[in-house]
Coordinates of C-alpha atoms in Angstrom, one line a residue:
M203 CA -11.4 32.0 2.1
G204 CA -9.5 28.8 1.6
L205 CA -6.3 30.2 3.2
E206 CA -8.3 31.5 6.2
R207 CA -9.9 28.1 6.8
H208 CA -6.4 26.6 6.4
K209 CA -4.9 28.9 9.0
S210 CA -7.7 28.1 11.5
A211 CA -7.1 24.3 11.0
V212 CA -3.4 24.7 11.5
A213 CA -3.9 26.7 14.7
R214 CA -6.1 23.8 16.0
I215 CA -3.5 21.2 15.0
A216 CA -0.7 23.3 16.6
N217 CA -2.6 23.6 19.8
S218 CA -3.2 19.8 19.9
V219 CA 0.4 19.1 19.2
R220 CA 1.5 21.5 21.9
G221 CA -0.6 19.7 24.5
F222 CA 1.2 16.4 23.7
Y223 CA 4.6 18.2 23.9
E224 CA 3.8 19.7 27.3
R225 CA 2.7 16.4 28.6
K226 CA 5.7 14.7 27.1
E227 CA 3.5 12.2 25.3
P228 CA 4.4 10.8 21.9
F229 CA 1.6 10.9 19.2
R230 CA 0.9 9.8 15.7
I231 CA -0.7 11.6 12.8
F232 CA -4.1 10.5 11.5
H233 CA -4.6 11.7 7.9
G234 CA -7.6 9.6 7.0
S235 CA -6.2 6.9 4.8
T236 CA -3.0 4.9 4.2
N237 CA -1.2 2.9 1.5
S238 CA 1.1 1.4 4.1
T239 CA 1.0 -2.4 4.6
R240 CA 2.3 -2.3 8.2
P241 CA -0.1 -3.2 11.0
I242 CA -2.2 -0.2 12.1
R243 CA -2.3 0.5 15.9
R244 CA -4.0 3.7 16.8
N245 CA -3.6 5.7 20.0
R246 CA -2.6 9.3 20.8
E247 CA -3.3 10.7 17.4
V248 CA -3.5 14.2 16.0
D249 CA -6.3 14.4 13.4
I250 CA -5.3 16.3 10.3
S251 CA -7.8 14.6 8.0
D252 CA -9.6 17.9 7.1
L253 CA -6.4 19.3 5.4
R254 CA -7.5 18.0 2.0
N255 CA -7.8 21.0 -0.3
V256 CA -6.0 22.4 -3.3
L257 CA -5.7 26.0 -2.1
S258 CA -4.4 27.6 -5.3
V259 CA -2.9 27.0 -8.7
D260 CA -0.6 29.8 -10.1
T261 CA -0.1 29.6 -13.8
K262 CA 2.6 32.2 -13.9
T263 CA 4.9 30.5 -11.4
R264 CA 3.6 27.1 -12.3
T265 CA 3.1 26.1 -8.7
A266 CA 0.2 24.8 -6.6
L267 CA -0.5 25.3 -2.9
V268 CA -1.9 22.1 -1.6
E269 CA -2.8 20.6 1.8
P270 CA -1.2 17.2 2.7
N271 CA -4.3 15.0 2.4
V272 CA -5.0 16.0 -1.2
P273 CA -4.9 12.7 -3.2
M274 CA -3.3 12.4 -6.5
D275 CA -6.5 12.2 -8.5
R276 CA -7.9 15.4 -7.1
L277 CA -4.5 17.2 -7.5
V278 CA -4.2 16.2 -11.1
E279 CA -7.9 17.1 -11.8
A280 CA -7.2 20.6 -10.3
T281 CA -4.0 21.3 -12.2
L282 CA -5.2 19.9 -15.5
K283 CA -7.8 22.7 -15.7
Y284 CA -4.9 25.0 -16.2
G285 CA -3.0 22.7 -18.6
L286 CA -0.5 21.8 -15.9
I287 CA 0.5 18.6 -13.9
P288 CA 3.0 17.8 -11.2
P289 CA 6.3 16.4 -12.6
V290 CA 6.0 13.3 -10.4
V291 CA 2.5 11.8 -9.9
M292 CA 2.2 8.6 -7.8
E293 CA 0.4 5.9 -9.8
F294 CA -2.3 5.2 -7.2
P295 CA -5.1 7.9 -7.2
G296 CA -5.5 7.8 -3.4
I297 CA -1.8 8.5 -2.4
T298 CA -1.6 12.0 -0.9
A299 CA 0.7 14.9 -1.4
G300 CA 1.7 14.8 2.2
G301 CA 2.3 11.0 2.0
G302 CA 4.5 11.6 -1.0
F303 CA 6.6 14.1 1.0
A304 CA 6.8 12.3 4.3
G305 CA 7.3 8.9 2.7
T306 CA 9.3 7.7 -0.3
A307 CA 7.5 8.3 -3.6
G308 CA 9.3 7.5 -6.9
E309 CA 7.4 6.8 -10.1
S310 CA 8.0 6.4 -13.8
S311 CA 9.1 10.1 -14.2
S312 CA 11.5 9.9 -11.3
F313 CA 14.5 9.0 -13.5
K314 CA 14.2 12.6 -14.6
Y315 CA 12.9 14.5 -11.6
G316 CA 13.8 12.3 -8.6
F317 CA 11.5 11.4 -5.8
F318 CA 8.3 13.4 -5.3
D319 CA 9.7 15.7 -2.6
R320 CA 12.4 16.9 -5.1
T321 CA 9.5 18.6 -7.0
I322 CA 8.4 20.6 -3.9
N323 CA 9.5 24.2 -3.3
S324 CA 8.5 24.5 0.3
V325 CA 6.5 23.0 3.2
E326 CA 4.7 24.4 6.2
M327 CA 5.1 22.2 9.2
V328 CA 3.8 22.1 12.8
M329 CA 6.7 21.2 14.9
A330 CA 6.5 18.9 18.0
D331 CA 6.4 21.9 20.4
G332 CA 3.5 23.4 18.5
S333 CA 5.4 26.1 16.6
V334 CA 4.8 26.5 12.9
L335 CA 7.7 26.7 10.5
K336 CA 8.3 27.1 6.8
A337 CA 11.0 24.9 5.3
S338 CA 12.5 25.2 1.8
A339 CA 15.8 25.3 0.0
T340 CA 16.5 28.7 1.7
D341 CA 14.6 28.4 5.0
N342 CA 15.3 25.7 7.5
T343 CA 17.0 23.7 4.7
D344 CA 18.2 20.9 6.9
L345 CA 14.6 20.3 8.0
F346 CA 13.3 20.5 4.5
R347 CA 15.6 17.8 3.3
G348 CA 15.5 15.8 6.5
A349 CA 11.7 15.6 6.8
A350 CA 11.4 14.2 3.3
G351 CA 11.1 10.4 3.8
A352 CA 11.2 10.6 7.6
V353 CA 7.5 9.5 7.9
G354 CA 6.4 12.4 9.9
S355 CA 8.9 11.9 12.7
L356 CA 10.2 15.5 12.7
G357 CA 6.9 17.4 12.5
V358 CA 3.4 17.5 10.9
T359 CA 3.3 18.8 7.3
T360 CA 0.3 21.1 6.8
M361 CA 0.9 22.7 3.4
I362 CA 3.0 22.1 0.4
E363 CA 4.1 24.4 -2.5
L364 CA 4.4 22.0 -5.4
Q365 CA 6.1 22.6 -8.8
L366 CA 4.0 22.0 -12.0
I367 CA 4.9 21.4 -15.6
E368 CA 3.1 21.7 -18.9
A369 CA 0.6 18.9 -19.6
K370 CA -0.2 17.5 -23.0
K371 CA -3.2 15.5 -24.1
F372 CA -1.7 12.1 -24.5
V373 CA 1.2 9.8 -23.6
K374 CA 2.7 7.9 -26.5
A375 CA 3.6 4.7 -24.7
T376 CA 5.9 2.4 -26.5
Y377 CA 6.3 -1.2 -25.2
H378 CA 9.7 -2.7 -25.9
P379 CA 9.7 -6.5 -25.4
H380 CA 12.8 -8.3 -24.1
K381 CA 13.5 -12.0 -23.7
T382 CA 15.8 -12.0 -20.6
V383 CA 16.0 -10.3 -17.2
G384 CA 19.3 -8.8 -18.1
E385 CA 18.1 -7.3 -21.4
S386 CA 15.1 -5.8 -19.6
I387 CA 17.3 -4.1 -17.0
Q388 CA 19.6 -2.8 -19.6
G389 CA 16.6 -1.6 -21.6
V390 CA 15.3 0.5 -18.7
Q391 CA 18.7 2.1 -18.2
T392 CA 19.1 2.8 -22.0
H393 CA 15.6 4.5 -22.2
T394 CA 16.4 6.8 -19.2
L395 CA 19.2 8.3 -21.4
N396 CA 16.7 9.4 -24.1
S397 CA 15.8 13.0 -23.4
D398 CA 12.5 12.6 -25.4
N399 CA 11.1 10.2 -22.8
D400 CA 9.0 11.7 -20.0
Y401 CA 8.2 8.3 -18.4
V402 CA 10.1 5.0 -18.2
D403 CA 9.3 1.9 -16.3
G404 CA 9.2 -1.9 -16.9
M405 CA 7.5 -5.2 -16.1
L406 CA 9.0 -8.6 -15.9
F407 CA 6.2 -11.1 -16.5
S408 CA 8.6 -14.1 -16.3
P409 CA 12.3 -14.7 -16.7
E410 CA 11.7 -14.9 -20.5
H411 CA 9.3 -12.0 -21.0
G412 CA 10.1 -8.5 -20.0
V413 CA 8.8 -5.2 -21.3
V414 CA 10.2 -1.7 -21.0
V415 CA 7.7 1.1 -21.3
A416 CA 8.9 4.5 -22.7
G417 CA 6.3 7.3 -22.5
E418 CA 6.4 10.6 -24.3
M419 CA 3.8 13.3 -23.7
T420 CA 2.3 14.6 -26.9
D421 CA -0.7 16.6 -28.3
D422 CA -0.6 14.7 -31.6
L423 CA -2.7 11.7 -32.3
P424 CA -1.9 10.0 -35.7
G425 CA -4.9 9.5 -37.9
P426 CA -5.1 5.7 -37.7
A427 CA -4.2 5.5 -34.0
Q428 CA -6.8 4.4 -31.5
V429 CA -7.0 6.0 -28.1
Q430 CA -6.5 3.4 -25.3
T431 CA -8.1 3.8 -21.8
F432 CA -7.8 1.8 -18.6
S433 CA -10.1 3.4 -16.1
H434 CA -13.5 2.0 -17.1
A435 CA -14.9 -1.4 -15.9
W436 CA -14.8 -2.7 -19.5
D437 CA -11.3 -1.6 -20.2
P438 CA -8.4 -4.1 -19.8
W439 CA -6.1 -4.0 -16.8
Y440 CA -3.0 -2.2 -17.8
Y441 CA -0.4 -4.9 -17.1
L442 CA -2.5 -7.6 -18.8
H443 CA -2.9 -5.3 -21.8
V444 CA 0.9 -4.8 -22.1
Q445 CA 1.5 -8.5 -21.5
N446 CA -0.9 -9.6 -24.2
K447 CA 0.3 -7.0 -26.8
T448 CA 4.0 -8.1 -26.4
R449 CA 3.6 -11.8 -25.7
T450 CA 4.6 -12.9 -29.2
K451 CA 6.1 -9.7 -30.5
A452 CA 9.8 -8.9 -31.0
A453 CA 9.2 -5.3 -32.3
P454 CA 8.0 -2.4 -30.2
V455 CA 4.2 -1.7 -29.9
T456 CA 2.7 1.7 -29.3
D457 CA -0.4 3.0 -27.6
Y458 CA -1.8 6.5 -27.3
I459 CA -3.2 7.0 -23.8
P460 CA -5.0 10.1 -22.4
L461 CA -2.6 11.7 -19.9
A462 CA -4.6 11.2 -16.8
E463 CA -5.4 7.6 -17.8
Y464 CA -1.7 7.0 -18.2
L465 CA -0.8 8.5 -14.8
F466 CA -3.3 6.2 -13.0
R467 CA -2.9 3.2 -15.4
Y468 CA -2.1 0.8 -12.6
D469 CA -5.1 1.7 -10.4
R470 CA -7.4 -1.0 -11.5
G471 CA -5.9 -4.2 -10.1
G472 CA -3.3 -2.3 -8.0
F473 CA -0.7 -3.2 -10.7
W474 CA -1.4 -7.0 -10.5
V475 CA -2.0 -7.3 -6.7
G476 CA -5.8 -7.5 -7.4
R477 CA -5.3 -10.8 -9.0
S478 CA -4.4 -12.2 -5.6
A479 CA -8.0 -11.7 -4.5
F480 CA -9.2 -14.1 -7.2
D481 CA -6.5 -16.6 -6.1
Y482 CA -7.6 -16.2 -2.4
F483 CA -11.3 -16.8 -3.1
R484 CA -10.5 -19.4 -5.8
F485 CA -12.7 -17.5 -8.2
P486 CA -12.4 -17.4 -12.0
F487 CA -10.1 -14.7 -13.3
N488 CA -11.3 -13.4 -16.6
R489 CA -12.6 -10.2 -18.3
A490 CA -16.2 -10.9 -17.2
T491 CA -15.4 -11.4 -13.5
R492 CA -13.1 -8.4 -13.5
W493 CA -15.9 -6.3 -15.0
W494 CA -18.4 -7.6 -12.5
L495 CA -16.2 -7.0 -9.4
D496 CA -14.6 -3.8 -10.7
D497 CA -15.7 -1.6 -7.7
F498 CA -13.6 -3.8 -5.4
L499 CA -10.5 -3.9 -7.6
H500 CA -9.2 -0.3 -7.4
T501 CA -6.4 0.5 -5.1
R502 CA -8.4 2.5 -2.5
M503 CA -10.6 -0.6 -1.9
L504 CA -7.8 -3.1 -2.3
Y505 CA -5.7 -1.5 0.5
K506 CA -8.6 -1.3 2.9
A507 CA -9.6 -4.9 2.3
L508 CA -6.0 -6.1 2.6
H509 CA -5.7 -4.5 6.0
A510 CA -9.1 -5.6 7.3
S511 CA -8.7 -9.2 6.1
G512 CA -5.5 -9.9 7.9
E513 CA -3.9 -11.1 4.7
A514 CA -1.3 -8.3 4.9
S515 CA 0.5 -10.4 7.5
R516 CA 1.4 -12.9 4.8
Y517 CA 1.6 -10.8 1.7
V518 CA 5.0 -9.6 0.5
V519 CA 4.7 -6.0 -0.5
Q520 CA 8.2 -4.7 -0.9
D521 CA 9.8 -2.0 -3.1
L522 CA 13.6 -2.3 -3.2
A523 CA 16.1 -0.1 -4.9
L524 CA 19.4 -1.4 -6.1
P525 CA 22.4 -0.3 -8.2
Y526 CA 21.9 -1.5 -11.8
S527 CA 25.0 -3.6 -11.4
T528 CA 23.3 -5.9 -8.8
A529 CA 19.7 -5.7 -9.9
E530 CA 19.8 -9.0 -11.9
S531 CA 21.4 -10.9 -9.0
F532 CA 18.6 -9.7 -6.7
I533 CA 15.9 -10.8 -9.2
D534 CA 17.7 -14.2 -9.4
Y535 CA 17.4 -14.4 -5.6
T536 CA 13.7 -13.5 -5.5
R537 CA 13.0 -16.1 -8.3
E538 CA 14.6 -18.8 -6.2
K539 CA 13.2 -17.8 -2.8
L540 CA 9.8 -16.4 -3.6
D541 CA 9.0 -17.0 -7.3
I542 CA 6.8 -13.9 -7.4
W543 CA 5.9 -12.6 -10.9
P544 CA 5.3 -10.1 -12.4
L545 CA 8.0 -7.7 -11.0
W546 CA 7.9 -3.9 -11.5
L547 CA 11.1 -2.0 -12.6
C548 CA 11.2 1.7 -12.0
P549 CA 14.4 3.8 -12.5
L550 CA 15.1 6.4 -9.9
K551 CA 17.2 9.5 -9.7
Q552 CA 19.0 9.4 -6.3
S553 CA 18.6 12.1 -3.6
P554 CA 21.8 13.4 -2.0
A555 CA 22.7 11.8 1.3
P556 CA 22.0 11.9 4.1
T557 CA 18.5 10.9 3.4
F558 CA 15.9 8.2 4.3
H559 CA 15.2 7.6 0.7
P560 CA 16.9 4.6 -0.9
H561 CA 20.4 5.5 -2.0
S562 CA 23.5 3.7 -3.1
S563 CA 27.2 4.0 -2.0
D564 CA 28.1 2.1 -5.2
V565 CA 31.0 3.6 -7.0
E566 CA 31.4 3.5 -10.8
A567 CA 34.7 2.9 -12.6
D568 CA 35.4 6.6 -12.8
G569 CA 35.0 7.0 -9.1
R570 CA 31.6 8.7 -9.2
T571 CA 28.5 7.6 -7.4
P572 CA 25.8 6.7 -10.0
Q573 CA 22.9 9.1 -10.2
Q574 CA 20.4 6.3 -10.9
M575 CA 19.1 3.2 -9.1
L576 CA 16.6 0.7 -10.1
N577 CA 13.5 0.0 -8.0
I578 CA 12.1 -3.5 -8.1
G579 CA 8.6 -4.0 -6.9
V580 CA 8.0 -7.5 -5.3
W581 CA 4.3 -8.0 -4.5
G582 CA 2.7 -11.4 -3.9
F583 CA 1.8 -14.1 -1.4
G584 CA 4.6 -15.2 0.9
P585 CA 4.8 -18.1 3.3
A586 CA 1.4 -18.6 5.1
E587 CA 3.0 -19.6 8.4
P588 CA 3.8 -16.4 10.4
D589 CA 7.3 -17.3 11.5
A590 CA 8.3 -18.5 8.0
F591 CA 6.9 -15.2 6.6
V592 CA 9.0 -13.2 9.0
A593 CA 12.1 -15.3 8.1
A594 CA 11.5 -14.8 4.4
N595 CA 11.3 -11.1 4.8
R596 CA 14.4 -11.0 7.0
D597 CA 16.3 -13.0 4.4
L598 CA 15.1 -10.6 1.7
E599 CA 16.5 -7.7 3.8
R600 CA 19.8 -9.5 4.3
R601 CA 20.3 -10.2 0.6
L602 CA 19.3 -6.6 -0.3
R603 CA 22.0 -5.2 1.9
E604 CA 24.6 -7.7 0.5
L605 CA 23.8 -6.3 -3.0
G606 CA 24.0 -2.6 -2.0
G607 CA 20.3 -2.0 -2.0
M608 CA 17.8 -0.2 0.3
K609 CA 14.1 -0.6 0.8
W610 CA 11.1 1.7 1.1
F611 CA 9.5 2.2 4.5
Y612 CA 5.8 1.8 3.6
A613 CA 6.1 -2.0 3.7
H614 CA 7.1 -4.6 6.3
T615 CA 10.4 -3.7 8.0
Y616 CA 12.0 -6.1 10.4
Y617 CA 15.5 -4.7 11.0
G618 CA 16.7 -4.7 14.6
E619 CA 17.4 -1.2 15.9
D620 CA 21.2 -1.4 15.7
E621 CA 21.0 -3.0 12.2
F622 CA 18.6 -0.1 11.1
W623 CA 21.0 2.6 12.3
N624 CA 23.9 0.9 10.5
I625 CA 22.1 1.6 7.3
Y626 CA 20.9 5.1 8.0
D627 CA 22.7 8.2 9.4
R628 CA 21.7 8.3 13.1
E629 CA 23.9 11.2 14.0
W630 CA 22.4 13.4 11.3
Y631 CA 18.8 12.4 12.2
E632 CA 19.2 12.8 16.0
G633 CA 20.8 16.2 15.4
L634 CA 17.6 17.2 13.6
R635 CA 15.4 15.8 16.3
Q636 CA 17.3 17.8 18.9
K637 CA 17.4 21.0 16.9
Y638 CA 13.7 21.0 16.1
S639 CA 12.4 19.7 19.5
A640 CA 11.1 16.5 17.9
T641 CA 12.4 14.0 20.5
T642 CA 8.9 13.5 21.9
L643 CA 7.7 12.2 18.6
P644 CA 8.0 8.5 17.6
S645 CA 11.3 8.1 15.8
V646 CA 11.5 6.9 12.2
Y647 CA 12.5 3.5 13.5
D648 CA 9.6 3.3 15.9
K649 CA 7.2 4.1 13.1
V650 CA 8.4 1.7 10.5
K651 CA 9.5 -1.4 12.5
I652 CA 7.3 -4.5 12.8
D653 CA 7.0 -5.6 16.4
V654 CA 7.1 -9.3 15.8
E655 CA 6.4 -10.2 19.4
A656 CA 3.4 -7.8 19.7
D657 CA 2.1 -9.2 16.4
R658 CA 2.4 -12.8 17.7
K659 CA 0.7 -11.9 21.0
E660 CA -2.2 -10.2 19.1
R661 CA -2.6 -13.4 17.0
Q662 CA -2.9 -15.4 20.2
D663 CA -5.1 -13.1 22.2
S664 CA -7.5 -11.7 19.5
W665 CA -10.5 -13.9 18.7
S666 CA -11.1 -11.7 15.6
R667 CA -7.6 -12.2 14.3
W668 CA -8.0 -15.9 15.0
A669 CA -11.3 -16.1 13.1
R670 CA -10.0 -14.2 10.2
S671 CA -7.2 -16.7 9.8
F672 CA -9.7 -19.3 8.5
W673 CA -10.6 -19.2 4.8
P674 CA -12.6 -17.4 3.5
L675 CA -13.6 -15.5 6.7
G676 CA -10.7 -13.1 6.5
G677 CA -11.4 -12.2 2.9
M678 CA -15.2 -11.7 3.5
W679 CA -14.4 -9.5 6.4
G680 CA -12.0 -7.4 4.3
I681 CA -14.7 -6.9 1.7
K682 CA -17.3 -5.9 4.3
K683 CA -15.0 -3.4 5.9
A684 CA -14.0 -2.0 2.5
I685 CA -17.6 -1.4 1.6
E686 CA -18.3 0.3 4.9
S687 CA -15.2 2.6 4.6
K688 CA -15.0 6.1 3.2
E689 CA -12.6 4.7 0.6
Y690 CA -15.6 3.0 -1.0
F691 CA -17.5 6.3 -1.1
I692 CA -14.5 8.1 -2.5
H693 CA -14.1 5.5 -5.2
R694 CA -17.7 5.6 -6.2
N695 CA -17.6 9.3 -6.4
S696 CA -14.2 9.6 -8.1
T697 CA -14.0 12.2 -10.8
W698 CA -10.7 11.3 -12.4
K699 CA -12.2 9.4 -15.3
W700 CA -12.3 12.6 -17.3
K701 CA -13.7 13.0 -20.7
R702 CA -11.0 12.7 -23.3

């Protein structure tokens, strides 16, 4: 029944796409939610929001058939029933499987498995001319690899066959404190070499306080160990919990965390971005106020409020991948220019080029290209004045390139077109666009660039944008729109806080 409904929905989508193709009109894809921080301007859309189901889980092949708008919490809930989970699970519950394929999604297991799309066996896509194709490692292989990270600019993903691995009850999370940035970076790299680790990431709370987290799935809970959770309103926020447990420690500290709680441990507070809401409203930040406002401090609500408030236009939300050899220099730069803390450290296994995922041309002493890069998450308030904010982001992009790094596309991207194509392989991409009749779709550059002049004009001409620039009107408007949104309904009815 599910596959029949799916086929009917795909036929509708293909017919809509074909109409745009015949009229030679570009279009965008509406999937119902977003974790992008780029300005949203909607016109000429194809609605695929009803493709939101887990169609099947096969325990023999350890695969799942899922539609693109299945969020991570529903995906994990569906597969855990069979004792399985995806190898790479994005840490925000609302990020979708389709978003993980079309965008860049690397998480704390990506040092082992690579980006999310590297754990996918095949995708079904509606092409720009309305035809429906399957792409995999054996069918339309160039499309399969090229569409990963191309933000929907080659076609519309309508179904994914995803690999699964055995799940265990807990993650044994060990927090390794470090006293310098360099030690923390080296610690991340060292722990990726330990085959017992299933997850590795890190946090830099300050230049003098870093923590590397090494996670190992296990079914064993030692007798004296206490189970630690992070999903309930009375639980601590994960980053604050780690910070407090390691603040005065030199030796490692260990928690046992239920698997699903670990996978979505950063949801409450959106890592630490949620604290910015307290700073904006000049409201006390403590355990009582976090408990009281908990409904508004999960990632689904935070993203909605950030967009609606207008604060996204002055909030730095950047993920930037660099060779290990230059990561410390980049952090020195962000400390001097932005002074944003904490920072997130996430090791990533590179995808082969050509690709739109971050990749490095750095060469090691033996002449080989390193398999790993280090992602640095820089999230916090930037300059309040619009031109200064743009200048700060442009300078960030400049320094990133000097150090051999690349950024993720979900955030603010200011590259000029020639500059962009000096970074990415235009000939390869345009060849795919021609081969698969995708030239009527917005290009990847069209989709990710920030149009500075259009944004400036909107600020000048929109009374709503003008009004939201005054404190605290923008924040109050963001809260109002978040409450009215379906994200609030989804959060209130979320089922991922499973019994342990």
